Amino acid sequence: IPLMEAQGRAEEEAAASLGAKGWQLFAWVTLPKIRWGLLYGIVLTCVLQGILGGVGFAIAGVPSARFFGAVMIVCAFIPLIGTALVWIPAALYLMATHHMGSGLFLAVWGVLVVSSIDNFVRPFFISGKAKIPLLVILLGVLGGLATMGFLGVIVGPLVLAISLEIARVYRTDIFSHLKDGLTDGPSEG
């Protein structure tokens, strides 16, 4: 991870040394950071969900808990149902084989820990990688979910981050030139 951060700083410095300003920096550096931040957040969240699912399986006494945890990592990429494809059948199996306590534990673990961790951890991972404030990513995720459903988890933070970056570029580049133009009015004399 530190290597990736150093690479991001190097890209920014290289683009600036080539004379890139405002919109060019946005296109060359900021958009790739946001894109990789989203990808990074999604992948790490899926891995964390699989690990937590595997821990839940081990606690509940499910045979091959590591295998099912690995399956959960893959299934976590599936929108809406993801990890539930694995932990719901496992909980039902435990209940059907007269392991009611373990089955109930696994169902509660799946709902409260595995499935809900996505809403809290993903924005944290994305904001760290994309260098965007956590609140912005969280608002983007929640707003995206409310307006577009699952697709909004990806589109919401992307749209909000791009909008903020456009506002920053406008403020630092365009507005400063307009302001300079107003103060450099006709000279008296």
mmCIF file of C-alpha atoms in Angstrom:
data_model
loop_
_atom_site.group_PDB
_atom_site.id
_atom_site.type_symbol
_atom_site.label_atom_id
_atom_site.label_comp_id
_atom_site.label_asym_id
_atom_site.label_seq_id
_atom_site.Cartn_x
_atom_site.Cartn_y
_atom_site.Cartn_z
ATOM 1 C CA ILE A 1 0.000 0.000 0.000
ATOM 2 C CA PRO A 2 2.753 2.556 0.776
ATOM 3 C CA LEU A 3 4.223 1.789 -2.655
ATOM 4 C CA MET A 4 0.879 2.614 -4.291
ATOM 5 C CA GLU A 5 0.643 5.888 -2.341
ATOM 6 C CA ALA A 6 4.173 6.837 -3.381
ATOM 7 C CA GLN A 7 3.266 6.036 -6.972
ATOM 8 C CA GLY A 8 0.204 8.326 -6.703
ATOM 9 C CA ARG A 9 2.357 11.186 -5.398
ATOM 10 C CA ALA A 10 4.902 10.560 -8.164
ATOM 11 C CA GLU A 11 2.157 10.679 -10.815
ATOM 12 C CA GLU A 12 0.867 13.954 -9.391
ATOM 13 C CA GLU A 13 4.362 15.478 -9.367
ATOM 14 C CA ALA A 14 5.087 14.224 -12.895
ATOM 15 C CA ALA A 15 1.832 15.669 -14.229
ATOM 16 C CA ALA A 16 2.528 18.995 -12.493
ATOM 17 C CA SER A 17 6.089 19.096 -13.874
ATOM 18 C CA LEU A 18 4.666 18.673 -17.385
ATOM 19 C CA GLY A 19 2.665 21.819 -16.804
ATOM 20 C CA ALA A 20 -0.633 20.084 -16.080
ATOM 21 C CA LYS A 21 -3.073 22.278 -14.228
ATOM 22 C CA GLY A 22 -6.632 22.033 -13.041
ATOM 23 C CA TRP A 23 -8.592 19.955 -15.522
ATOM 24 C CA GLN A 24 -5.553 18.064 -16.764
ATOM 25 C CA LEU A 25 -4.558 17.063 -13.226
ATOM 26 C CA PHE A 26 -8.178 16.085 -12.681
ATOM 27 C CA ALA A 27 -8.196 13.805 -15.737
ATOM 28 C CA TRP A 28 -4.682 12.406 -15.320
ATOM 29 C CA VAL A 29 -4.466 11.994 -11.559
ATOM 30 C CA THR A 30 -7.742 12.499 -9.699
ATOM 31 C CA LEU A 31 -10.057 10.342 -11.804
ATOM 32 C CA PRO A 32 -7.686 7.351 -11.720
ATOM 33 C CA LYS A 33 -7.354 7.788 -7.923
ATOM 34 C CA ILE A 34 -11.127 7.725 -7.533
ATOM 35 C CA ARG A 35 -11.484 4.725 -9.845
ATOM 36 C CA TRP A 36 -8.759 2.741 -8.058
ATOM 37 C CA GLY A 37 -10.136 3.810 -4.677
ATOM 38 C CA LEU A 38 -13.539 2.367 -5.586
ATOM 39 C CA LEU A 39 -12.009 -0.857 -6.853
ATOM 40 C CA TYR A 40 -9.755 -1.126 -3.803
ATOM 41 C CA GLY A 41 -12.700 -0.536 -1.450
ATOM 42 C CA ILE A 42 -14.898 -3.107 -3.147
ATOM 43 C CA VAL A 43 -12.231 -5.835 -3.223
ATOM 44 C CA LEU A 44 -11.083 -5.314 0.376
ATOM 45 C CA THR A 45 -14.674 -5.263 1.607
ATOM 46 C CA CYS A 46 -15.412 -8.561 -0.144
ATOM 47 C CA VAL A 47 -12.290 -10.134 1.356
ATOM 48 C CA LEU A 48 -13.225 -8.883 4.827
ATOM 49 C CA GLN A 49 -16.762 -10.246 4.454
ATOM 50 C CA GLY A 50 -15.362 -13.644 3.487
ATOM 51 C CA ILE A 51 -12.983 -13.691 6.435
ATOM 52 C CA LEU A 52 -15.747 -12.729 8.862
ATOM 53 C CA GLY A 53 -18.027 -15.339 7.304
ATOM 54 C CA GLY A 54 -15.319 -17.975 7.737
ATOM 55 C CA VAL A 55 -14.925 -16.980 11.387
ATOM 56 C CA GLY A 56 -18.692 -17.311 11.870
ATOM 57 C CA PHE A 57 -18.680 -20.734 10.222
ATOM 58 C CA ALA A 58 -15.815 -21.878 12.472
ATOM 59 C CA ILE A 59 -17.599 -20.651 15.609
ATOM 60 C CA ALA A 60 -20.835 -22.361 14.523
ATOM 61 C CA GLY A 61 -18.949 -25.599 13.908
ATOM 62 C CA VAL A 62 -19.535 -25.797 10.146
ATOM 63 C CA PRO A 63 -17.114 -28.244 8.523
ATOM 64 C CA SER A 64 -14.699 -26.675 6.006
ATOM 65 C CA ALA A 65 -15.168 -23.168 7.402
ATOM 66 C CA ARG A 66 -12.134 -21.840 5.470
ATOM 67 C CA PHE A 67 -13.513 -23.163 2.189
ATOM 68 C CA PHE A 68 -16.910 -21.553 2.768
ATOM 69 C CA GLY A 69 -15.184 -18.317 3.785
ATOM 70 C CA ALA A 70 -13.324 -18.344 0.461
ATOM 71 C CA VAL A 71 -16.595 -19.001 -1.373
ATOM 72 C CA MET A 72 -18.075 -15.998 0.461
ATOM 73 C CA ILE A 73 -15.256 -13.780 -0.847
ATOM 74 C CA VAL A 74 -16.292 -14.636 -4.404
ATOM 75 C CA CYS A 75 -20.026 -14.393 -3.694
ATOM 76 C CA ALA A 76 -19.586 -10.995 -1.993
ATOM 77 C CA PHE A 77 -19.084 -9.484 -5.457
ATOM 78 C CA ILE A 78 -22.665 -10.432 -6.414
ATOM 79 C CA PRO A 79 -25.007 -7.472 -5.882
ATOM 80 C CA LEU A 80 -27.671 -7.616 -3.160
ATOM 81 C CA ILE A 81 -27.551 -11.327 -2.272
ATOM 82 C CA GLY A 82 -23.764 -11.913 -2.252
ATOM 83 C CA THR A 83 -22.667 -13.531 0.988
ATOM 84 C CA ALA A 84 -26.211 -14.578 1.868
ATOM 85 C CA LEU A 85 -25.902 -17.212 -0.873
ATOM 86 C CA VAL A 86 -23.522 -19.003 1.454
ATOM 87 C CA TRP A 87 -24.505 -18.254 5.048
ATOM 88 C CA ILE A 88 -28.300 -18.683 4.671
ATOM 89 C CA PRO A 89 -28.082 -22.282 3.363
ATOM 90 C CA ALA A 90 -25.457 -23.079 6.025
ATOM 91 C CA ALA A 91 -27.690 -21.696 8.806
ATOM 92 C CA LEU A 92 -30.694 -23.609 7.446
ATOM 93 C CA TYR A 93 -28.610 -26.787 7.234
ATOM 94 C CA LEU A 94 -27.514 -26.430 10.847
ATOM 95 C CA MET A 95 -31.114 -25.892 11.974
ATOM 96 C CA ALA A 96 -32.346 -28.850 9.897
ATOM 97 C CA THR A 97 -29.718 -31.113 11.475
ATOM 98 C CA HIS A 98 -30.878 -30.214 15.002
ATOM 99 C CA HIS A 99 -28.099 -27.703 15.714
ATOM 100 C CA MET A 100 -30.602 -24.918 16.400
ATOM 101 C CA GLY A 101 -28.247 -22.767 18.504
ATOM 102 C CA SER A 102 -25.469 -22.871 15.919
ATOM 103 C CA GLY A 103 -27.927 -22.198 13.096
ATOM 104 C CA LEU A 104 -29.440 -19.193 14.869
ATOM 105 C CA PHE A 105 -25.984 -17.890 15.732
ATOM 106 C CA LEU A 106 -24.898 -18.156 12.103
ATOM 107 C CA ALA A 107 -28.065 -16.407 10.881
ATOM 108 C CA VAL A 108 -27.609 -13.527 13.342
ATOM 109 C CA TRP A 109 -23.863 -13.357 12.542
ATOM 110 C CA GLY A 110 -24.647 -13.265 8.820
ATOM 111 C CA VAL A 111 -27.148 -10.429 9.152
ATOM 112 C CA LEU A 112 -25.493 -8.276 11.813
ATOM 113 C CA VAL A 113 -21.817 -8.773 11.038
ATOM 114 C CA VAL A 114 -21.145 -10.150 7.556
ATOM 115 C CA SER A 115 -23.864 -8.406 5.549
ATOM 116 C CA SER A 116 -23.890 -5.085 7.401
ATOM 117 C CA ILE A 117 -20.110 -4.594 7.548
ATOM 118 C CA ASP A 118 -20.283 -3.671 3.867
ATOM 119 C CA ASN A 119 -22.064 -0.400 4.673
ATOM 120 C CA PHE A 120 -19.438 0.731 7.171
ATOM 121 C CA VAL A 121 -16.122 -0.601 5.930
ATOM 122 C CA ARG A 122 -16.398 0.044 2.186
ATOM 123 C CA PRO A 123 -16.601 3.869 2.549
ATOM 124 C CA PHE A 124 -13.603 3.768 4.911
ATOM 125 C CA PHE A 125 -11.472 1.775 2.434
ATOM 126 C CA ILE A 126 -12.540 3.927 -0.529
ATOM 127 C CA SER A 127 -11.860 7.239 1.229
ATOM 128 C CA GLY A 128 -8.397 6.114 2.322
ATOM 129 C CA LYS A 129 -7.310 5.078 -1.157
ATOM 130 C CA ALA A 130 -8.979 7.840 -3.158
ATOM 131 C CA LYS A 131 -7.900 10.540 -0.675
ATOM 132 C CA ILE A 132 -11.486 11.737 -0.350
ATOM 133 C CA PRO A 133 -13.031 12.555 3.042
ATOM 134 C CA LEU A 134 -14.881 9.627 4.618
ATOM 135 C CA LEU A 135 -18.044 11.705 5.055
ATOM 136 C CA VAL A 136 -18.169 12.419 1.314
ATOM 137 C CA ILE A 137 -17.860 8.715 0.474
ATOM 138 C CA LEU A 138 -20.420 7.759 3.131
ATOM 139 C CA LEU A 139 -22.901 10.329 1.832
ATOM 140 C CA GLY A 140 -22.239 9.135 -1.708
ATOM 141 C CA VAL A 141 -22.863 5.502 -0.755
ATOM 142 C CA LEU A 142 -26.045 6.272 1.191
ATOM 143 C CA GLY A 143 -27.375 8.687 -1.437
ATOM 144 C CA GLY A 144 -26.509 6.274 -4.225
ATOM 145 C CA LEU A 145 -28.250 3.392 -2.437
ATOM 146 C CA ALA A 146 -31.356 5.516 -1.861
ATOM 147 C CA THR A 147 -31.601 6.713 -5.463
ATOM 148 C CA MET A 148 -30.215 3.852 -7.559
ATOM 149 C CA GLY A 149 -30.183 0.758 -5.391
ATOM 150 C CA PHE A 150 -27.060 -1.395 -5.396
ATOM 151 C CA LEU A 151 -25.538 0.348 -8.424
ATOM 152 C CA GLY A 152 -25.583 3.516 -6.331
ATOM 153 C CA VAL A 153 -22.932 2.030 -4.030
ATOM 154 C CA ILE A 154 -20.474 2.557 -6.873
ATOM 155 C CA VAL A 155 -22.030 5.455 -8.779
ATOM 156 C CA GLY A 156 -22.941 7.587 -5.730
ATOM 157 C CA PRO A 157 -19.427 8.115 -4.352
ATOM 158 C CA LEU A 158 -18.034 8.467 -7.868
ATOM 159 C CA VAL A 159 -20.490 11.237 -8.811
ATOM 160 C CA LEU A 160 -20.057 13.048 -5.502
ATOM 161 C CA ALA A 161 -16.236 12.847 -5.608
ATOM 162 C CA ILE A 162 -16.119 14.040 -9.216
ATOM 163 C CA SER A 163 -18.499 16.904 -8.398
ATOM 164 C CA LEU A 164 -16.340 18.020 -5.481
ATOM 165 C CA GLU A 165 -13.200 17.800 -7.591
ATOM 166 C CA ILE A 166 -14.802 19.860 -10.368
ATOM 167 C CA ALA A 167 -15.790 22.476 -7.780
ATOM 168 C CA ARG A 168 -12.217 22.510 -6.449
ATOM 169 C CA VAL A 169 -10.742 22.931 -9.929
ATOM 170 C CA TYR A 170 -13.226 25.708 -10.684
ATOM 171 C CA ARG A 171 -12.399 27.460 -7.415
ATOM 172 C CA THR A 172 -8.618 27.190 -7.750
ATOM 173 C CA ASP A 173 -8.184 27.706 -11.509
ATOM 174 C CA ILE A 174 -11.135 29.403 -13.114
ATOM 175 C CA PHE A 175 -12.358 31.559 -10.237
ATOM 176 C CA SER A 176 -8.837 32.741 -9.420
ATOM 177 C CA HIS A 177 -8.374 33.854 -13.069
ATOM 178 C CA LEU A 178 -11.717 35.667 -13.002
ATOM 179 C CA LYS A 179 -10.777 37.329 -9.717
ATOM 180 C CA ASP A 180 -7.380 38.371 -11.122
ATOM 181 C CA GLY A 181 -9.124 39.788 -14.177
ATOM 182 C CA LEU A 182 -11.393 41.924 -12.012
ATOM 183 C CA THR A 183 -8.526 43.365 -9.968
ATOM 184 C CA ASP A 184 -6.407 44.116 -13.053
ATOM 185 C CA GLY A 185 -8.888 46.711 -14.311
ATOM 186 C CA PRO A 186 -8.023 49.800 -16.301
ATOM 187 C CA SER A 187 -5.225 51.806 -14.801
ATOM 188 C CA GLU A 188 -5.717 55.407 -13.840
ATOM 189 C CA GLY A 189 -3.266 57.906 -14.713
#
